[in-house]
mmCIF file of C-alpha atoms and ligand atoms in Angstrom:
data_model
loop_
_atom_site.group_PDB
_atom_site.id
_atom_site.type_symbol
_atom_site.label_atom_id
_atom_site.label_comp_id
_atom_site.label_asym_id
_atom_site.label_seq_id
_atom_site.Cartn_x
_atom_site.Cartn_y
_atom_site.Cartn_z
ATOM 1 C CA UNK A 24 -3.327 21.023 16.818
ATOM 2 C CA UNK A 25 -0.449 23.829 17.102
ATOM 3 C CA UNK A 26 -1.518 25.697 13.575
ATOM 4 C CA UNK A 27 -4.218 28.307 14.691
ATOM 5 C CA UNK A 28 -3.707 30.908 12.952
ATOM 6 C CA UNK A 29 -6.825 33.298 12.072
ATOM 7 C CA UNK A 30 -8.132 33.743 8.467
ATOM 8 C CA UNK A 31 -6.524 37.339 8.443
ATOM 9 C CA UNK A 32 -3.245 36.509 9.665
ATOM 10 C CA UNK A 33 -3.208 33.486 7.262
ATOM 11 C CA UNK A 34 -4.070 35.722 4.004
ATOM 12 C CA UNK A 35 -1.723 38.160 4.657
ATOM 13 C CA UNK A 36 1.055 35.875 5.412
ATOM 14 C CA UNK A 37 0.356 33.848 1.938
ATOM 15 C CA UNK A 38 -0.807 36.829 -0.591
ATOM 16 C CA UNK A 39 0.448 40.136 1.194
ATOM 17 C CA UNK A 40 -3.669 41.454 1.691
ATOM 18 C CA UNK A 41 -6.522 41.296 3.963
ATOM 19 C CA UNK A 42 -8.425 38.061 2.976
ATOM 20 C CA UNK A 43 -11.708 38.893 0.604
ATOM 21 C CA UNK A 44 -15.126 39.183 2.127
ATOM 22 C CA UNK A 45 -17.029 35.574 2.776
ATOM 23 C CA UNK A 46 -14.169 32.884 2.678
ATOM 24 C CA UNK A 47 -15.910 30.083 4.304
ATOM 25 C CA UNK A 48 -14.516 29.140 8.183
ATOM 26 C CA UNK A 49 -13.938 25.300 6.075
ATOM 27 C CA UNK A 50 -11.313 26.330 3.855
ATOM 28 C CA UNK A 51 -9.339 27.933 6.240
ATOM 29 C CA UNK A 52 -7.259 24.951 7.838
ATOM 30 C CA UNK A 53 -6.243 24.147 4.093
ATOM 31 C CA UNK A 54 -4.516 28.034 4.326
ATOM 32 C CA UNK A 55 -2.614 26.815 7.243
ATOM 33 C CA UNK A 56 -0.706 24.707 5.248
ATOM 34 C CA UNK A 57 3.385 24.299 5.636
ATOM 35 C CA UNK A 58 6.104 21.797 4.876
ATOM 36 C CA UNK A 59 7.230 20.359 8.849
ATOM 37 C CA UNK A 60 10.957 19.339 9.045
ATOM 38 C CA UNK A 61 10.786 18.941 12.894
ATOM 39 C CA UNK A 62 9.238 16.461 14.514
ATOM 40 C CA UNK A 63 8.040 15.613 17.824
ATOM 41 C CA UNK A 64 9.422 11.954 19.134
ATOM 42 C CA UNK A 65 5.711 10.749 19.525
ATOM 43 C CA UNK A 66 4.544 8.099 17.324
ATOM 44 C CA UNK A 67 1.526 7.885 15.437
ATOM 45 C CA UNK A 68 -1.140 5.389 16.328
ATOM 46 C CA UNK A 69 -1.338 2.411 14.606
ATOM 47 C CA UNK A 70 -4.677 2.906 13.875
ATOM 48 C CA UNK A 71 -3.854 6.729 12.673
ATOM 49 C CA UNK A 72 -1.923 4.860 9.832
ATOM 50 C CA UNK A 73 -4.741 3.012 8.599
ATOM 51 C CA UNK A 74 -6.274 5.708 8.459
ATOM 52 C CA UNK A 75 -4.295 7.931 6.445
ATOM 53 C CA UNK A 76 -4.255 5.159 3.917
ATOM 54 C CA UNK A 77 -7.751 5.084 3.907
ATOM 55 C CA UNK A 78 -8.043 8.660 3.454
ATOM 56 C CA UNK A 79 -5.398 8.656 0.369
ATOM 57 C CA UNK A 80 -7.416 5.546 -1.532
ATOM 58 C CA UNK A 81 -10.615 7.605 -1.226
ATOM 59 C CA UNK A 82 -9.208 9.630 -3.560
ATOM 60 C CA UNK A 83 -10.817 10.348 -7.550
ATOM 61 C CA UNK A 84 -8.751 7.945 -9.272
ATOM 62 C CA UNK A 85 -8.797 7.832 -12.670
ATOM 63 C CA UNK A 86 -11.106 5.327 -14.448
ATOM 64 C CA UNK A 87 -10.311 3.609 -10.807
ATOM 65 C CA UNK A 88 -7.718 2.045 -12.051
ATOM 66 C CA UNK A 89 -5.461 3.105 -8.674
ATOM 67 C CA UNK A 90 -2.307 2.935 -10.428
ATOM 68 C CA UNK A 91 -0.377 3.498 -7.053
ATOM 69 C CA UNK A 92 1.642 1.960 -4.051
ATOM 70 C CA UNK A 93 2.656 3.367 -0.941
ATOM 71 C CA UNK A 94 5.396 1.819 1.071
ATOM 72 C CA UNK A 95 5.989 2.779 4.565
ATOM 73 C CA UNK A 96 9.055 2.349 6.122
ATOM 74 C CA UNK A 97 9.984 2.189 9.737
ATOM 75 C CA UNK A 98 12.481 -0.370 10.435
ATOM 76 C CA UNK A 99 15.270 2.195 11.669
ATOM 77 C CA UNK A 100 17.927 0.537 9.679
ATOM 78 C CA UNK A 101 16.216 0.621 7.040
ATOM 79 C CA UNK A 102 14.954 4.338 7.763
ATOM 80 C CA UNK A 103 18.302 5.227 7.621
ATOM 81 C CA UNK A 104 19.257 3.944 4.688
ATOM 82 C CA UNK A 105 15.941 5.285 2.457
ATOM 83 C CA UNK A 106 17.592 8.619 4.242
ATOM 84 C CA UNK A 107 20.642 8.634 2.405
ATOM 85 C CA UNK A 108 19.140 8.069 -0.848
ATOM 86 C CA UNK A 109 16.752 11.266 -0.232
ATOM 87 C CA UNK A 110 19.896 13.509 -0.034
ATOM 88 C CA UNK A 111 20.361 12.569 3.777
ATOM 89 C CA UNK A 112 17.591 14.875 4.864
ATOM 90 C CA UNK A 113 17.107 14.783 8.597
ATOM 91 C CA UNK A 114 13.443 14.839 8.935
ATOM 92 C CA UNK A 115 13.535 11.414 6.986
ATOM 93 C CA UNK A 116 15.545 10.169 9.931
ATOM 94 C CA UNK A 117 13.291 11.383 12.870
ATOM 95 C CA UNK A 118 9.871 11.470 11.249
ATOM 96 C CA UNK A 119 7.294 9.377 13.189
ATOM 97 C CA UNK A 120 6.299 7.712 10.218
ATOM 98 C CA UNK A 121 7.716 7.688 6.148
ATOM 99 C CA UNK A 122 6.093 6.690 2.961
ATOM 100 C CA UNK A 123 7.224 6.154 -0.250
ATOM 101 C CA UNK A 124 4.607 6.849 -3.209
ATOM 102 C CA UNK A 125 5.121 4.765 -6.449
ATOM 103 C CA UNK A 126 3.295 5.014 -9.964
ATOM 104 C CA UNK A 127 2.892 1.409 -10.071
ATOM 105 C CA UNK A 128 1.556 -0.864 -13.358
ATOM 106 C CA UNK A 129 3.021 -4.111 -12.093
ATOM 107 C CA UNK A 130 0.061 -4.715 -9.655
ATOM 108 C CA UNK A 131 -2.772 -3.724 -13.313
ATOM 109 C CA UNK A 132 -0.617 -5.802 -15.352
ATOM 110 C CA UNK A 133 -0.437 -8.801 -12.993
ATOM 111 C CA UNK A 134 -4.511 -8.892 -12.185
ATOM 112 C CA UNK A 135 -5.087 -8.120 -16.056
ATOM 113 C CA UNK A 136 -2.759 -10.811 -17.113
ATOM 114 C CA UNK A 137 -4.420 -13.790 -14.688
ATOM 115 C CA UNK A 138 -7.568 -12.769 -17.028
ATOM 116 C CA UNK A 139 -5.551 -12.862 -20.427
ATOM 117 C CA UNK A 140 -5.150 -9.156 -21.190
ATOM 118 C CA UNK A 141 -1.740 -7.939 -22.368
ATOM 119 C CA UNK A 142 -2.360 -4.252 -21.130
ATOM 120 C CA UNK A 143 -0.569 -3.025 -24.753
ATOM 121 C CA UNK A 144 -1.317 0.419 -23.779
ATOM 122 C CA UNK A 145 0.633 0.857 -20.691
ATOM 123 C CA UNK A 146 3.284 1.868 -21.882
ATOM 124 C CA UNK A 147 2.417 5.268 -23.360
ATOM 125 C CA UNK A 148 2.856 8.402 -21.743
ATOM 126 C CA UNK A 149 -0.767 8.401 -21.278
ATOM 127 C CA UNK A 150 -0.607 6.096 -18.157
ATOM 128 C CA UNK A 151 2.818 7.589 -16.956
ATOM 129 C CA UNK A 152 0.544 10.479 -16.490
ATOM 130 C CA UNK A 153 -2.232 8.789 -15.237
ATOM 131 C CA UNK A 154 -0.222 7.158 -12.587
ATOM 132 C CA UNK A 155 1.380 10.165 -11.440
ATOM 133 C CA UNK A 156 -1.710 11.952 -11.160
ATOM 134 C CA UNK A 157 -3.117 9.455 -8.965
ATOM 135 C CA UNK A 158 -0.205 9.288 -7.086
ATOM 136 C CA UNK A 159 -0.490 12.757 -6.172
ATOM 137 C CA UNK A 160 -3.864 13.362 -5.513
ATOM 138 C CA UNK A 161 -3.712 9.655 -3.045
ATOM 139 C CA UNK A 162 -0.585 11.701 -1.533
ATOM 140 C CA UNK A 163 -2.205 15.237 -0.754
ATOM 141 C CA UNK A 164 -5.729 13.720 0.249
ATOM 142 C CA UNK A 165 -3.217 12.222 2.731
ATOM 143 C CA UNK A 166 -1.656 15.243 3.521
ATOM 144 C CA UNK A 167 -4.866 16.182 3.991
ATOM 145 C CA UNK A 168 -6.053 14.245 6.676
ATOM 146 C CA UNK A 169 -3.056 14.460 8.656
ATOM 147 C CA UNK A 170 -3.286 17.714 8.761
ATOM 148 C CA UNK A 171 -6.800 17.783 10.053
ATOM 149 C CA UNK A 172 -5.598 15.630 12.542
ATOM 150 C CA UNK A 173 -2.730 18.242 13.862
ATOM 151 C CA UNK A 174 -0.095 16.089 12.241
ATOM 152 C CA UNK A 175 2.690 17.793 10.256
ATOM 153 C CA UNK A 176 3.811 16.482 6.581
ATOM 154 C CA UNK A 177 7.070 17.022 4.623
ATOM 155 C CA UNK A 178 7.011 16.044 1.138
ATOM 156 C CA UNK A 179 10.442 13.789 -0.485
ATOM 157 C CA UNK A 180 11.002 15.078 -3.996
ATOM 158 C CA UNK A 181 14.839 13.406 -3.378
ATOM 159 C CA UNK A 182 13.274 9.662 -2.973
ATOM 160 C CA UNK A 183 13.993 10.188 -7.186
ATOM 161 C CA UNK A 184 17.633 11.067 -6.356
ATOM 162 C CA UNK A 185 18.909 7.514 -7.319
ATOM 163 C CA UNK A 186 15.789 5.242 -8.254
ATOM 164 C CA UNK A 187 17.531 2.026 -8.812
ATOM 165 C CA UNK A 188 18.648 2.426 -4.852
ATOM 166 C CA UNK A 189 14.780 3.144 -3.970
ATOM 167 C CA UNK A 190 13.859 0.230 -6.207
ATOM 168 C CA UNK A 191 16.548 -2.397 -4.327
ATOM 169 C CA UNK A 192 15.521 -1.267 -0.880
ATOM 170 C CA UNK A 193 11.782 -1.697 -1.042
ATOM 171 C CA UNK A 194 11.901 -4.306 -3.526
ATOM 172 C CA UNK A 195 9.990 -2.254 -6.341
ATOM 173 C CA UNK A 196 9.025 -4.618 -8.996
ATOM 174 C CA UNK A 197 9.660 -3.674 -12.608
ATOM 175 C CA UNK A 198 6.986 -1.250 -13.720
ATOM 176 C CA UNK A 199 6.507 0.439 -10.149
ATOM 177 C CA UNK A 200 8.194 3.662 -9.689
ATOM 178 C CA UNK A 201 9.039 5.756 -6.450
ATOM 179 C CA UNK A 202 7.691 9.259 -7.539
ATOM 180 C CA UNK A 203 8.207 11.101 -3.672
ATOM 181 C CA UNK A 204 8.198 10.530 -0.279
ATOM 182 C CA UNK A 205 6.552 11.575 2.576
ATOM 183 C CA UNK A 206 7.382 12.211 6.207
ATOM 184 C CA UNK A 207 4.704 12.431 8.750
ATOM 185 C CA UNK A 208 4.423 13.533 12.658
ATOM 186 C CA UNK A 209 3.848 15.568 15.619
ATOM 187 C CA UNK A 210 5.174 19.245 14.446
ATOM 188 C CA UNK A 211 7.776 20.486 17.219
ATOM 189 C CA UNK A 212 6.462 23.633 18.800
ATOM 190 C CA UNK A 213 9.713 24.529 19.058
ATOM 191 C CA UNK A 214 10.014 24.998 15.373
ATOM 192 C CA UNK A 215 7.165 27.068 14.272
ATOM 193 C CA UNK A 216 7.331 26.367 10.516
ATOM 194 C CA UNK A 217 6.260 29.435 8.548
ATOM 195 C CA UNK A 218 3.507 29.899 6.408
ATOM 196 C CA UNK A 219 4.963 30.787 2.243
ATOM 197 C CA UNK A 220 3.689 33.207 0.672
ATOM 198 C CA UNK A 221 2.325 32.143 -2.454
ATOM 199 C CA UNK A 222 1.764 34.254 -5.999
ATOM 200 C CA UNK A 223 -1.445 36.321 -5.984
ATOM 201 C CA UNK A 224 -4.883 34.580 -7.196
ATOM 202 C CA UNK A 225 -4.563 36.359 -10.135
ATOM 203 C CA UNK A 226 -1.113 34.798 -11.282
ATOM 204 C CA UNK A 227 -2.475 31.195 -11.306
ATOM 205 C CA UNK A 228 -6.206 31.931 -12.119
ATOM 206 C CA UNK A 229 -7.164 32.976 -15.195
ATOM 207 C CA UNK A 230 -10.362 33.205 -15.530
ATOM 208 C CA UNK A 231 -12.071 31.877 -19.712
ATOM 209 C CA UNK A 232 -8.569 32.243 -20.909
ATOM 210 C CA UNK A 233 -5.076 32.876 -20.489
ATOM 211 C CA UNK A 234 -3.605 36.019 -20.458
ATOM 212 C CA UNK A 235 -1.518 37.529 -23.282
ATOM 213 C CA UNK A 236 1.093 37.609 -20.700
ATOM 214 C CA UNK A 237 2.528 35.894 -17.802
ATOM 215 C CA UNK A 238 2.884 37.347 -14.412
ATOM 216 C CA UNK A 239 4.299 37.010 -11.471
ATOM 217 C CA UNK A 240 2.839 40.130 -9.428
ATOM 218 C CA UNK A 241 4.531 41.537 -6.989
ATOM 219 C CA UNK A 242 5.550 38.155 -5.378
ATOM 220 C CA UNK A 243 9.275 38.662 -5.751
ATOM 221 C CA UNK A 244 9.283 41.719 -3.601
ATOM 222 C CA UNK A 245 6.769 39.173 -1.041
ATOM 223 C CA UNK A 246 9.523 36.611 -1.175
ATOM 224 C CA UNK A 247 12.424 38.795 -0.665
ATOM 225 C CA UNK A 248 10.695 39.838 2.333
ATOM 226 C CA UNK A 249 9.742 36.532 4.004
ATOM 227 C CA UNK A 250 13.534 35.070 2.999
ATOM 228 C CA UNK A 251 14.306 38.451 5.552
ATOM 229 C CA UNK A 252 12.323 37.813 8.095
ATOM 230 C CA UNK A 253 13.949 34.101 7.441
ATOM 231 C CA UNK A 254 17.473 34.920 8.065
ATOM 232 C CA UNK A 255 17.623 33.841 4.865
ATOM 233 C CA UNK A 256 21.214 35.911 3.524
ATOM 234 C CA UNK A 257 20.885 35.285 -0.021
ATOM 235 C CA UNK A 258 20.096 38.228 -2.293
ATOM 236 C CA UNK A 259 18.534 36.576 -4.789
ATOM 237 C CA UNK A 260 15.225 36.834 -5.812
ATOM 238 C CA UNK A 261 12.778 34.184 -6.219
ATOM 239 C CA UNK A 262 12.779 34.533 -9.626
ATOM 240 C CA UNK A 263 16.692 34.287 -9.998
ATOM 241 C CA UNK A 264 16.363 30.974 -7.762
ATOM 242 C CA UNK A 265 13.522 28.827 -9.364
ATOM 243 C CA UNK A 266 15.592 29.596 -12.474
ATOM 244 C CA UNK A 267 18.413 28.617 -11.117
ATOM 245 C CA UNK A 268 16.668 25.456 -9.474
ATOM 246 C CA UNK A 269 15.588 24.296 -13.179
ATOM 247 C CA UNK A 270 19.087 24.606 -14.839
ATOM 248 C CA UNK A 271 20.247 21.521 -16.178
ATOM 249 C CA UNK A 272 23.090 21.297 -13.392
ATOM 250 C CA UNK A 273 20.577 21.039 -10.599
ATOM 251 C CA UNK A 274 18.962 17.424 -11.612
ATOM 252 C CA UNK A 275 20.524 15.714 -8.500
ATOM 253 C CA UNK A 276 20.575 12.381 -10.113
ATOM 254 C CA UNK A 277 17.419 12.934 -11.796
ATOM 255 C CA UNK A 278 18.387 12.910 -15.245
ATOM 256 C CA UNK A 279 18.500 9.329 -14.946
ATOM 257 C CA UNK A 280 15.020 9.005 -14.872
ATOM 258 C CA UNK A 281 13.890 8.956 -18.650
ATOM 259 C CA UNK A 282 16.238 5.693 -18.753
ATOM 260 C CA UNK A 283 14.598 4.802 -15.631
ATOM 261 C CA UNK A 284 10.845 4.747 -16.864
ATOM 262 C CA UNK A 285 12.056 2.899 -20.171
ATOM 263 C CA UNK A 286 13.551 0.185 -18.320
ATOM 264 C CA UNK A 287 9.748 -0.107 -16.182
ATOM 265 C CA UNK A 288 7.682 -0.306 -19.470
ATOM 266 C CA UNK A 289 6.803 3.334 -18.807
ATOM 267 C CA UNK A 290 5.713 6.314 -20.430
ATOM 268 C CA UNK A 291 8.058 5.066 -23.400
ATOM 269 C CA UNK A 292 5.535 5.156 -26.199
HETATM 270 C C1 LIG B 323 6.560 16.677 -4.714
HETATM 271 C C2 LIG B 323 7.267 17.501 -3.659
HETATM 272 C C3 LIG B 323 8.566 17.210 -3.296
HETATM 273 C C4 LIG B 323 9.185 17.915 -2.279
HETATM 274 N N1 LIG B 323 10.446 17.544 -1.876
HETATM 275 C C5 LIG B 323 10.994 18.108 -0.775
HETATM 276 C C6 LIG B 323 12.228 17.619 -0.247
HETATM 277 O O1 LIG B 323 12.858 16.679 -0.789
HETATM 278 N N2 LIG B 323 12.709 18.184 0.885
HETATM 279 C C7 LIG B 323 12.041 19.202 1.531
HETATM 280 O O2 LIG B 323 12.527 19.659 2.570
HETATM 281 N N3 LIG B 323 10.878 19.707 1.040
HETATM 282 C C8 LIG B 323 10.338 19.166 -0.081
HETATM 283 N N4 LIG B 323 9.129 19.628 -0.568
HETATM 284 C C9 LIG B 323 8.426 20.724 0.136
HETATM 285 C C10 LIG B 323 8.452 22.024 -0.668
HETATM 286 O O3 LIG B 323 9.734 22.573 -0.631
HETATM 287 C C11 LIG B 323 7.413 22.960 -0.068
HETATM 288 O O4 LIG B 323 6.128 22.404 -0.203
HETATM 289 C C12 LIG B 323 7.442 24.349 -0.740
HETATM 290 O O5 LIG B 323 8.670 24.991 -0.514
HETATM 291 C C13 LIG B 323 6.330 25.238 -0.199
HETATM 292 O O6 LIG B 323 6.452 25.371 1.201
HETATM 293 P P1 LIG B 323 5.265 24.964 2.184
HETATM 294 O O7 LIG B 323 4.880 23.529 1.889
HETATM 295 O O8 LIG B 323 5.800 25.123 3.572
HETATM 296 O O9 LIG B 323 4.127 25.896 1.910
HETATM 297 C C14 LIG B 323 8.514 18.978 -1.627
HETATM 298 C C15 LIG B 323 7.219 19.295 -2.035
HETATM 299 C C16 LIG B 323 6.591 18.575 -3.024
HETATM 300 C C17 LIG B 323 5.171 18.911 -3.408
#
């Protein structure tokens, strides 16, 4: 495990303060937390993969109906090709091992159908959602467990860059969806990923009710200080960027996707 970092350290890196009185010793490897882009050559054990699959399908599912697939992918021909369709990012290329995650109602329909039911309601948005949701929570109990194991994880928002590509490679049948990727290994010391600083508690908890207002705190001024200490040279605020990053020109392929889910059966009702 090269992530050590103290409880103090930790707070003040992700909300700018010293850390509250009584945060239990438990929590604090979930604090220490960061995307890993660099990888170690190492492989995982076998076994280590099992695992980790384990781990995700121990996750709350709901009404167990484990509307999810993972594919891994290690063949390195094949490695590099699911590498190009996520944007060409490198740490798809040398992670020690990659999974796709797919919202998947082919595998429900097929077992309901053997029994004679049509599964009618699929199709709604209702179990677009559901399936996601599992999908996620599978994902991070994954992340999880690597973690606690001193493995890094980098998540693959670009495995929806061009689904019909996903979809060809791994043979996703209709009505199974790549949502994300994964990659997984042995962080490089060299590397030293930092920790982000994330908005205060008070931004995202609200406790009985909203507030009348949205706010972001202070966290712009946080950001603009870690993209510093980053090298980062833009000037832009992290306000100014995440807007940016959710104009309509910055879909990367993505606005496919409504088209996509109709042609799966999905979330189309
Ligand atoms: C669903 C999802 C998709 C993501 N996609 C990518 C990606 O394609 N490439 C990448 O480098 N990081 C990706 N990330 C990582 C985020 O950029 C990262 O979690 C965020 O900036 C916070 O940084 P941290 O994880 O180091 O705290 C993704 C994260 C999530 C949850």
């Amino acid at each position: 495990v090269i992530f050590s970092e103290p409880l103090e350290t930790l707070w003040q890196r992700r909300f700018g303060q010293d850390p509250p009185a009584g945060i239990p010793e438990a929590v604090v490897p979930f604090l220490r937390h960061r995307s890993v882009r660099k990888f170690l050559p190492e492989p995982i054990d076998p076994a280590v993969h099992e695992a980790l699959i384990a781990a995700a399908t121990s996750a709350s599912t709901s009404s167990n109906l484990q509307l999810y697939s993972v594919v891994s992918v290690q063949d390195p021909e094949r490695r590099a090709r699911i590498a190009e369709l996520c944007a060409n990012q490198e740490q798809v290329k040398s992670c020690a091992w990659f999974v796709a995650w797919f919202a998947d109602h082919q595998r429900l329909r097929h077992a309901a159908a053997l029994v004679g039911e049509e599964c009618n309601g699929l199709d709604y948005t209702e179990f677009m959602l559901m399936a996601t949701i599992d999908v996620a929570l599978a994902a991070e109990r994954m992340a999880c467990a690597a973690e606690a194991l001193g493995l890094g994880v980098c998540y693959i928002g670009a495995l929806r860059n061009n689904p019909p590509g996903v979809a060809e490679l791994l043979k996703a049948p209709a009505g199974a969806v790549g949502l994300f990727g994964m990659c997984l290994g042995w962080p490089d010391p060299s590397a030293s990923p930092a920790i982000k600083p994330r908005m205060s508690l008070d931004s995202i908890w609200h406790q009985e009710a909203f507030p009348d207002e949205a706010s972001i705190g202070d966290y712009d001024a946080r950001m603009t200080e870690f993209y510093q200490e980053q090298g980062m040279s833009s000037s832009a605020s992290w306000s100014q960027k995440s807007g940016r990053r959710v104009d309509e020109h910055h879909l990367s392929g993505r606005e496919v996707l409504r088209e996509w889910l109709d042609k799966n059966q999905m979330g189309t009702r």
